[in-house]
Short mmCIF file of N, CA and C in Angstrom, two decimals:
data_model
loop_
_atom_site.label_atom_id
_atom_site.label_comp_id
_atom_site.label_asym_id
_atom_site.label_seq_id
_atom_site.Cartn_x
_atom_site.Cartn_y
_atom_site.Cartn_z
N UNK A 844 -15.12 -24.83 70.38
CA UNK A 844 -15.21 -25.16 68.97
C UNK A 844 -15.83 -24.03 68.14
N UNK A 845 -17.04 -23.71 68.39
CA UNK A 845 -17.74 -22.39 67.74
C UNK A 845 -16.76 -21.16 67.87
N UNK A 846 -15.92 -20.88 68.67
CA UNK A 846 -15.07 -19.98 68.96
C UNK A 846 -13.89 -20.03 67.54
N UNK A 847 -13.36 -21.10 67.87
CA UNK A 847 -12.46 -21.39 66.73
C UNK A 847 -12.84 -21.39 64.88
N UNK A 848 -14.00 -22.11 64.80
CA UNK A 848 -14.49 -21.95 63.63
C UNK A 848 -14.96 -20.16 63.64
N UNK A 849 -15.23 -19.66 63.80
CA UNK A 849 -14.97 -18.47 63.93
C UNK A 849 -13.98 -17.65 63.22
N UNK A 850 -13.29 -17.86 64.58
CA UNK A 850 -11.94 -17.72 63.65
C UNK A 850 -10.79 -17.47 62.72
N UNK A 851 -11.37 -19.06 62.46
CA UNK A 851 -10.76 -19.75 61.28
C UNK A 851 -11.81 -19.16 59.80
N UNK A 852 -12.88 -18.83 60.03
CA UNK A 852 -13.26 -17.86 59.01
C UNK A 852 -13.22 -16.68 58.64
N UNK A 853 -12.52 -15.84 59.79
CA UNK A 853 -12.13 -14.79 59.49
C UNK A 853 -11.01 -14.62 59.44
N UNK A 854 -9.84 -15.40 59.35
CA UNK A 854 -8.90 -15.37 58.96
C UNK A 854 -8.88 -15.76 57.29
N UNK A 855 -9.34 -16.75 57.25
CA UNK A 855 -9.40 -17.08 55.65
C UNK A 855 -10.70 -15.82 54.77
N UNK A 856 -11.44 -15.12 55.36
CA UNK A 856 -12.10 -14.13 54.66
C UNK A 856 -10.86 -13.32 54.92
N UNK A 857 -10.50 -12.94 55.25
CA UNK A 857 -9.22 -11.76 55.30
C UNK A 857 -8.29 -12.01 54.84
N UNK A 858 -7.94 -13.43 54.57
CA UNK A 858 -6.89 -13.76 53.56
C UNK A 858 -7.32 -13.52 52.12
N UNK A 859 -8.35 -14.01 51.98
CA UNK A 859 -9.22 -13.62 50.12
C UNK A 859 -9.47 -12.83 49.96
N UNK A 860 -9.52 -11.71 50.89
CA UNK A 860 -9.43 -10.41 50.50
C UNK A 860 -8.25 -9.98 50.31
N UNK A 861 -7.29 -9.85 50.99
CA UNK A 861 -6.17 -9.19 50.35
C UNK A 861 -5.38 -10.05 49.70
N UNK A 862 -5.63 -11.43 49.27
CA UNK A 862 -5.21 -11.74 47.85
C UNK A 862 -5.56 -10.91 46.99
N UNK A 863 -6.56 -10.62 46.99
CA UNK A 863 -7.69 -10.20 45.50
C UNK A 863 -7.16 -8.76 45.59
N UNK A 864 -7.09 -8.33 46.43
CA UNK A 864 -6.48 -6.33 46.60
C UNK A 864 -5.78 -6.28 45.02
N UNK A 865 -4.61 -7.11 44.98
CA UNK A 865 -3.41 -6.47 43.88
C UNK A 865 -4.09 -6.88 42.57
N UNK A 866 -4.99 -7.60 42.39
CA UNK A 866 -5.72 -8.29 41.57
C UNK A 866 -6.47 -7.40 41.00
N UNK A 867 -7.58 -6.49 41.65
CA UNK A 867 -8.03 -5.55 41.77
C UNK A 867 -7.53 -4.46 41.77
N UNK A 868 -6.56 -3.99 42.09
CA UNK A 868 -5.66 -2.46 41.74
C UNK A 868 -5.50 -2.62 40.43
N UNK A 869 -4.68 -3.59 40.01
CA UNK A 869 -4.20 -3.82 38.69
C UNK A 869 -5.24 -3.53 37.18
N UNK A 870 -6.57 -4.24 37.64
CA UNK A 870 -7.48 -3.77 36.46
C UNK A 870 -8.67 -2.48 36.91
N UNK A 871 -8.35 -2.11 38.41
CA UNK A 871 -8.65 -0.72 38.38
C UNK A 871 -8.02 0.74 37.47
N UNK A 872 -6.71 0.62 37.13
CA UNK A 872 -6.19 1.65 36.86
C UNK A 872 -5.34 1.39 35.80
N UNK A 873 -5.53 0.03 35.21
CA UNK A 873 -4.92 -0.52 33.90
C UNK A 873 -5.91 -0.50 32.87
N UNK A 874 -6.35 0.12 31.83
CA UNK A 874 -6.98 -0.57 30.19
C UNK A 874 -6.73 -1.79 30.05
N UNK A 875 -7.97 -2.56 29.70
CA UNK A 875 -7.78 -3.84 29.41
C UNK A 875 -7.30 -3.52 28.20
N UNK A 876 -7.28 -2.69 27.28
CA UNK A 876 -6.61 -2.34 25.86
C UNK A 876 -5.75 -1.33 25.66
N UNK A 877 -4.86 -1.04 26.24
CA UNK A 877 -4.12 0.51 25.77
C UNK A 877 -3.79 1.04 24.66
N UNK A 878 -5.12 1.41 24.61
CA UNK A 878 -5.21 1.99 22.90
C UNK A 878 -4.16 3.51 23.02
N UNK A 879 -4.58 4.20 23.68
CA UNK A 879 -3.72 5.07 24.36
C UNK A 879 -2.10 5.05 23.67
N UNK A 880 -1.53 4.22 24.81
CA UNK A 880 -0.17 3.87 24.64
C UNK A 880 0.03 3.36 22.92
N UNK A 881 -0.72 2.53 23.03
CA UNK A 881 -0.37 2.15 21.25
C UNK A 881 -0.65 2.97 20.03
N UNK A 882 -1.30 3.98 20.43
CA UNK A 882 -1.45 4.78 19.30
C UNK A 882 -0.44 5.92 19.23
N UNK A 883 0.09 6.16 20.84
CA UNK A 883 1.16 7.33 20.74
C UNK A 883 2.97 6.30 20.28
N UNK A 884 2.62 5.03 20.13
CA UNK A 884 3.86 4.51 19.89
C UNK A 884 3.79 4.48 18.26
N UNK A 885 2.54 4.12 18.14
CA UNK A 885 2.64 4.12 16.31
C UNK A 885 2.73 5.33 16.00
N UNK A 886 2.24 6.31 16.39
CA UNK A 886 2.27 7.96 16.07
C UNK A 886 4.18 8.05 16.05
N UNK A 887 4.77 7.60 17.46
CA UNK A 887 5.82 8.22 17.02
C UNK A 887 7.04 6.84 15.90
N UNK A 888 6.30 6.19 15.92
CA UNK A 888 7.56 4.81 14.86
C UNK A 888 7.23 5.45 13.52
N UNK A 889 5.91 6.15 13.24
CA UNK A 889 5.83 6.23 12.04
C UNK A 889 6.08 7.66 11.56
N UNK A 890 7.09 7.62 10.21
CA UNK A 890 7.72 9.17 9.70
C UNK A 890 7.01 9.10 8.53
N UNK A 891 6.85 10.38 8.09
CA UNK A 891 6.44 10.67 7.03
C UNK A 891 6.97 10.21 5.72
N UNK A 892 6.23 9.49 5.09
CA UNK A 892 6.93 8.86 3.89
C UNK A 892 6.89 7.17 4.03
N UNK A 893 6.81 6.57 5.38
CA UNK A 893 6.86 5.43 5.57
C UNK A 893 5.78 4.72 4.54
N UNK A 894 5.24 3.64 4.81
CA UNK A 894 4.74 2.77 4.52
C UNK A 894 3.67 2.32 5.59
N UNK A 895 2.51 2.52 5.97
CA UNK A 895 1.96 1.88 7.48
C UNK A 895 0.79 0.67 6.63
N UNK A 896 0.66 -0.45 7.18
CA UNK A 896 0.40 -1.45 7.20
C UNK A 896 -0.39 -1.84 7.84
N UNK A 897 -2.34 -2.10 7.74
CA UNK A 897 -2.75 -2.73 8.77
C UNK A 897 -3.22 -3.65 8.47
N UNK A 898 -2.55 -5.11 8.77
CA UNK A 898 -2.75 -6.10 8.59
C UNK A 898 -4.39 -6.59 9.30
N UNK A 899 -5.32 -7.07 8.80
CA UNK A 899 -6.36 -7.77 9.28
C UNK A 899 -7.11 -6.47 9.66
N UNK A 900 -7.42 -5.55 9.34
CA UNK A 900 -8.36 -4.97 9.48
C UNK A 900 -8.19 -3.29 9.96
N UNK A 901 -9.68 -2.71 10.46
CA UNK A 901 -8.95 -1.24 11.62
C UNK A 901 -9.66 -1.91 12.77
N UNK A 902 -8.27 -0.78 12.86
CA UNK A 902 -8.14 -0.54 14.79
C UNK A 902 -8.89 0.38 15.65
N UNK A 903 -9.26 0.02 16.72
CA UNK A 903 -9.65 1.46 17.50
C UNK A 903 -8.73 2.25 17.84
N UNK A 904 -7.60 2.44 17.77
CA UNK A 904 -7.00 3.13 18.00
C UNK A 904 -7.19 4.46 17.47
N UNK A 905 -7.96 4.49 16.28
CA UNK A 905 -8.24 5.75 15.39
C UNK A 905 -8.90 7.57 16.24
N UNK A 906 -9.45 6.58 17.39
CA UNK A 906 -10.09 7.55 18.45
C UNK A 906 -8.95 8.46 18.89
N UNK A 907 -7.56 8.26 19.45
CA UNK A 907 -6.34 9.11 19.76
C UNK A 907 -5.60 9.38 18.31
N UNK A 908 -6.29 9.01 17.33
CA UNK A 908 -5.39 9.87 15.94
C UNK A 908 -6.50 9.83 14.88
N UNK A 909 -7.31 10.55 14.99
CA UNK A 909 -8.56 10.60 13.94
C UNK A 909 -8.15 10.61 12.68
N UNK A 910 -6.49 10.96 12.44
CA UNK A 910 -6.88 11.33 11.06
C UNK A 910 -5.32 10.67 10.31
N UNK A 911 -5.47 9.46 11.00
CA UNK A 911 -4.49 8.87 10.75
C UNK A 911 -4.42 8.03 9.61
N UNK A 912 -5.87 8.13 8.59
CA UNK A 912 -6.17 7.74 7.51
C UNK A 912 -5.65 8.76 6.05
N UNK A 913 -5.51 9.79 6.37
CA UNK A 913 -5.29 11.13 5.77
C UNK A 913 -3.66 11.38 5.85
N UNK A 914 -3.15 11.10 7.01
CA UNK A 914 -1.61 11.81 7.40
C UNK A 914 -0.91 10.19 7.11
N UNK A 915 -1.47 8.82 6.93
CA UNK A 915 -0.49 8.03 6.72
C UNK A 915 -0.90 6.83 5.59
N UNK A 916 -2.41 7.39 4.77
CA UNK A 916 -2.65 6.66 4.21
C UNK A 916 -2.35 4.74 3.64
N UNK A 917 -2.77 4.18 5.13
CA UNK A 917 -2.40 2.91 5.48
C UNK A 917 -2.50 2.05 4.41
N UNK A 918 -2.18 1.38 3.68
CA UNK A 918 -2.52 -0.15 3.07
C UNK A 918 -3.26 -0.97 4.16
N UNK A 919 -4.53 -1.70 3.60
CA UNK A 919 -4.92 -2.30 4.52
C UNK A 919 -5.02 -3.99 3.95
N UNK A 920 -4.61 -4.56 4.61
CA UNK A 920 -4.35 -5.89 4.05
C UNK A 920 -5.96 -6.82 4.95
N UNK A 921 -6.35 -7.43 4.04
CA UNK A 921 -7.39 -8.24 5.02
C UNK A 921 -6.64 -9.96 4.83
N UNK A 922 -7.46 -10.72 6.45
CA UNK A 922 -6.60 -11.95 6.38
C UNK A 922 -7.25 -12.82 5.04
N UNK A 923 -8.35 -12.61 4.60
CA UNK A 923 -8.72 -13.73 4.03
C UNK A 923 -7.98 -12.73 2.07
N UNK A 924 -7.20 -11.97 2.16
CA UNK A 924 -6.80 -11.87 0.69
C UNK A 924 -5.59 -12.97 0.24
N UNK A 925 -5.84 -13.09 -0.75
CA UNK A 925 -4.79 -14.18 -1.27
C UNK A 925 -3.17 -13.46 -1.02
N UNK A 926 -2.49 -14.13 -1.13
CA UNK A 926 -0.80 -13.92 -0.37
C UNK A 926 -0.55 -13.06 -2.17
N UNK A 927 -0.35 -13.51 -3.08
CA UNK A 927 0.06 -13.01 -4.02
C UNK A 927 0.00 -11.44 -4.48
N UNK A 928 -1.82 -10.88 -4.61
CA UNK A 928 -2.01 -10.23 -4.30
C UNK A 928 -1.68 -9.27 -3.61
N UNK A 929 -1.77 -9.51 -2.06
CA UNK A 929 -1.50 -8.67 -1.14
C UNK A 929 0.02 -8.01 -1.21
N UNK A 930 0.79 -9.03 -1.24
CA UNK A 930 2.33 -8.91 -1.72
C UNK A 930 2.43 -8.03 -2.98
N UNK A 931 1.82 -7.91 -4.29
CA UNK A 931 1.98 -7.39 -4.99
C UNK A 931 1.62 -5.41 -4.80
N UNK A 932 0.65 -5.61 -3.95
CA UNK A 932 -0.06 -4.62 -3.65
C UNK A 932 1.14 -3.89 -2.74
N UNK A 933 1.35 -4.57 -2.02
CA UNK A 933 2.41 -3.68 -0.86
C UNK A 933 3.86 -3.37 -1.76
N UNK A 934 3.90 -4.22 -2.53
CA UNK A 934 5.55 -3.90 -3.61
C UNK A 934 4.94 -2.48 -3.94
N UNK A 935 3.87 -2.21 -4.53
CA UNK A 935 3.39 -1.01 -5.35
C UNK A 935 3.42 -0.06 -4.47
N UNK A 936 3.06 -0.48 -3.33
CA UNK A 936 2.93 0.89 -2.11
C UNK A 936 4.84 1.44 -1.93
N UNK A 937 5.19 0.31 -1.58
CA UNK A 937 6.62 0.56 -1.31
C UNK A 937 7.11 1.59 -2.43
N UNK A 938 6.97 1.06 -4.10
CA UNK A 938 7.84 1.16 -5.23
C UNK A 938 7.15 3.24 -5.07
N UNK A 939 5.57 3.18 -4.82
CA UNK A 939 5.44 4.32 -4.91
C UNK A 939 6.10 5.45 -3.78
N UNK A 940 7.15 5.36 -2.67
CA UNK A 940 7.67 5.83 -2.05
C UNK A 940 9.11 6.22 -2.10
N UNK A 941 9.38 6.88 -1.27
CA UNK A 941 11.33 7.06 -1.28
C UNK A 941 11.99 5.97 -1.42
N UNK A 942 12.80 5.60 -1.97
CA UNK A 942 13.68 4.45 -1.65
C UNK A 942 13.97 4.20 -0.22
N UNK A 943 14.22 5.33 0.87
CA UNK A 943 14.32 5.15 2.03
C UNK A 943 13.52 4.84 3.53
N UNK A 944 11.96 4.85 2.78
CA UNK A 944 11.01 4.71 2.82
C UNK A 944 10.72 3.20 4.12
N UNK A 945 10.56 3.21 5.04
CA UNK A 945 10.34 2.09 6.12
C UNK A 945 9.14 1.45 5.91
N UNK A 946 9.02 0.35 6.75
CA UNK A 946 7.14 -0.15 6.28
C UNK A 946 6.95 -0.49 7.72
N UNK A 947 5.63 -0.10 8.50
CA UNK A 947 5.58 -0.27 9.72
C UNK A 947 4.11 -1.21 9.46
N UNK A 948 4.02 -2.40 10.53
CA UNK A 948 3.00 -3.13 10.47
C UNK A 948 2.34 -3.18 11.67
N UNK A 949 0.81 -3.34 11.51
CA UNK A 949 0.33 -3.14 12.67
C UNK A 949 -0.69 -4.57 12.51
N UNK A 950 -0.83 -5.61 13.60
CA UNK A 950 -1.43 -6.17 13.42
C UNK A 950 -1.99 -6.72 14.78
N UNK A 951 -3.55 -7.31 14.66
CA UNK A 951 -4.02 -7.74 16.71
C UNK A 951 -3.56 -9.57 16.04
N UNK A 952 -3.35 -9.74 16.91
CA UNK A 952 -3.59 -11.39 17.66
C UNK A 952 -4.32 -12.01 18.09
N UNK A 953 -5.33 -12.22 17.35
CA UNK A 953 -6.48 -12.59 18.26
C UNK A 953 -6.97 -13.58 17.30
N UNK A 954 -8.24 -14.38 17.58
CA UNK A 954 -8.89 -15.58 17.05
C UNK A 954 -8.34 -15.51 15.57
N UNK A 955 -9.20 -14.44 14.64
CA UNK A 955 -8.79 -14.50 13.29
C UNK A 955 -7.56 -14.69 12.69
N UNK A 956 -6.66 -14.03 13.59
CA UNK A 956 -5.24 -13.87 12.95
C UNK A 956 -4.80 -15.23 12.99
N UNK A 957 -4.94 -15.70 14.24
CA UNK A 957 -4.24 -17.02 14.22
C UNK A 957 -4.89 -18.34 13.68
N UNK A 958 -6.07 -18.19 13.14
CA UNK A 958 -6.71 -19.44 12.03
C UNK A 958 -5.85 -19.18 10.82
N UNK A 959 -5.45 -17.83 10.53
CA UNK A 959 -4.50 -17.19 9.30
C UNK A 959 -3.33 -16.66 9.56
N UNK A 960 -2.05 -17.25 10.25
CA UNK A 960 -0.89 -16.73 10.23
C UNK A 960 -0.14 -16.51 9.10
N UNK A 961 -0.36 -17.34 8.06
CA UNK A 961 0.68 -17.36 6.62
C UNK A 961 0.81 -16.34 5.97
N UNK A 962 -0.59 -15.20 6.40
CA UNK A 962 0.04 -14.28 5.77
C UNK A 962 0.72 -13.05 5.90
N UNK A 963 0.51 -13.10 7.99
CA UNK A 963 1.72 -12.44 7.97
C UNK A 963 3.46 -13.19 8.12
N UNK A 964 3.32 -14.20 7.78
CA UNK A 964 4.96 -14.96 8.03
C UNK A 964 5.68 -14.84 6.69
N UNK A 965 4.51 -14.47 5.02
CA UNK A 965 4.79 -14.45 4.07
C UNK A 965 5.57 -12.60 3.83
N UNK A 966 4.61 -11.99 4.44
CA UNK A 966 5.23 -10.36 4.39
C UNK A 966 6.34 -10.47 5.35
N UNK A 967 6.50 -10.91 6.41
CA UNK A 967 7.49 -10.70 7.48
C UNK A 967 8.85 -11.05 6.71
N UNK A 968 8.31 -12.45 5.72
CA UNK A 968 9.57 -13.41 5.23
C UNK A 968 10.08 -12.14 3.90
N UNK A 969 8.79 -11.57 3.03
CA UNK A 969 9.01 -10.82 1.85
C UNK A 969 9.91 -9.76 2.28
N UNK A 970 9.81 -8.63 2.97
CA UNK A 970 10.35 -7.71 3.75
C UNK A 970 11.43 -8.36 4.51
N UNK A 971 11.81 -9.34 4.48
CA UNK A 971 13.36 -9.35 5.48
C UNK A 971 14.22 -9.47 4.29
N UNK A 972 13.51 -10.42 3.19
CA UNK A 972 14.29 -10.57 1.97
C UNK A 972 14.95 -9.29 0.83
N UNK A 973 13.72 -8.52 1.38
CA UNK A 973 14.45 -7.08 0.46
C UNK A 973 15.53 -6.67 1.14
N UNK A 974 15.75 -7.23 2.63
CA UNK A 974 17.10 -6.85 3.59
C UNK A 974 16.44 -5.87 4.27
N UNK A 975 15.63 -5.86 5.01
CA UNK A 975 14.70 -4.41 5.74
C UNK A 975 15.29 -5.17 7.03
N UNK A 976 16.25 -4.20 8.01
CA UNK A 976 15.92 -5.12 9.63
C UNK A 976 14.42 -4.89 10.02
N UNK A 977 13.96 -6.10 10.89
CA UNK A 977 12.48 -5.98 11.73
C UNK A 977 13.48 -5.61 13.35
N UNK A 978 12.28 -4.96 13.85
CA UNK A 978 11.94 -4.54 15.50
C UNK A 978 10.68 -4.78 15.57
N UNK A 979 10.71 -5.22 16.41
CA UNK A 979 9.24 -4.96 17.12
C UNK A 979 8.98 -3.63 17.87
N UNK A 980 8.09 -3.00 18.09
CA UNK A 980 8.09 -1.54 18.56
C UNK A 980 6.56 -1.91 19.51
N UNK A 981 5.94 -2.90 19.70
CA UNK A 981 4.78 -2.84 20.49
C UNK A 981 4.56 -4.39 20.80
N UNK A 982 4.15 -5.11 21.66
CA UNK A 982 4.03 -6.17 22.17
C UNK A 982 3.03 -6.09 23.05
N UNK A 983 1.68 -5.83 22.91
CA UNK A 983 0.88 -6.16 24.23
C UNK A 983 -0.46 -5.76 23.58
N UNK A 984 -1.20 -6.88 25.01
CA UNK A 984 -2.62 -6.55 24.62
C UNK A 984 -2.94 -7.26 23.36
N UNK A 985 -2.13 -8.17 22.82
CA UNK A 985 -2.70 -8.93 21.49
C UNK A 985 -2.57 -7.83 20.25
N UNK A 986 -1.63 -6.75 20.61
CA UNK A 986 -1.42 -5.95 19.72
C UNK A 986 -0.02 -5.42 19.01
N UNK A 987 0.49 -5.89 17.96
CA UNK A 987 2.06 -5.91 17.75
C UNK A 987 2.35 -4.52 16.52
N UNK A 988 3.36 -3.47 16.97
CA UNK A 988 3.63 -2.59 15.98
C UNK A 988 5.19 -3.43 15.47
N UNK A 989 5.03 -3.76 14.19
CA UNK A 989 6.32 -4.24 13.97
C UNK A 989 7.44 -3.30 12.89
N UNK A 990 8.29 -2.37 12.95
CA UNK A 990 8.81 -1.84 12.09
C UNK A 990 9.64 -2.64 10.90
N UNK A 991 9.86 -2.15 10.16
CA UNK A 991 11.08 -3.12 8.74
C UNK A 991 11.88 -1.47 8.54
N UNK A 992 12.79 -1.68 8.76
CA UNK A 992 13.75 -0.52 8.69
C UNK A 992 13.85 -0.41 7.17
N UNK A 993 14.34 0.47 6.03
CA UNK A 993 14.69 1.03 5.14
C UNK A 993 16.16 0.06 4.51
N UNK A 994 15.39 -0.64 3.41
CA UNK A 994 16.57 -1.52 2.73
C UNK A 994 18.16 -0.81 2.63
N UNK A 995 19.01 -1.96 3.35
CA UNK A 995 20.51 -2.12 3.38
C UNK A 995 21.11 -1.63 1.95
N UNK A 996 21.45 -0.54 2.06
CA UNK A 996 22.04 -0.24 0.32
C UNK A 996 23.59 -0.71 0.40
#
């Protein structure tokens, strides 16, 4: 009996261990945030002349593009501004650009956003209506780059 219980515990310690192995690789050599990756994807969605958008606040991402305040002078929308407003504000950003001019949005997912979705479903809805196609260009980490392509002439 003592032989067996034995064992039977080192088989099941050796089983919970190499469950946990891939478990453990995975957030060894993964960012719980890939600021990284998301800043070289917004670096390259966004062209000069665009429109960049940061919905609900800044990002850390600013650490891999310091000067991404200067080279893309963002609109920054906060969740608690009134919809009217904000909308009016981004028409002005747009109207002050090329006609060909894209609007890229950057926004996290997280607690705040989602007590306040309306106001990004109101820009998503405003911007499809001028006829802009949407892509999504980033999906992860609670972090979405969403492009609006350059109105259908």
């Amino acid at each position: 009996q003592p032989r067996l219980k034995r064992g039977a515990m080192t088989i099941a310690t050796l089983l919970a261990v190499v469950m946990t192995f891939p478990w453990v690789w995975y957030f060894a050599w993964r960012p719980r945030e890939d600021l990284r990756g998301l800043t070289t994807t917004l670096h390259q969605a966004y062209q000069p002349g665009d429109v960049l958008v940061f919905l609900g606040g800044s990002y850390a991402f600013r650490v891999y593009w310091p000067t991404c305040d200067e080279e893309t002078q963002p609109l920054k929308i906060g969740l608690a501004d009134p919809y009217p407003d904000s909308l009016e504000e981004l028409d002005r950003k747009i109207a002050g650009r090329a006609s060909s001019a894209a609007v890229t949005v950057v926004y996290r997912d997280d607690g705040g956003f989602r007590q306040r979705p309306g106001i990004w479903q109101e820009i998503e809805a405003h911007l499809r209506a001028e006829g802009r196609a949407e892509n999504s260009v980033w999906d992860r980490d609670y972090y979405h780059i969403v492009h609006f392509s350059s109105p259908a002439r």
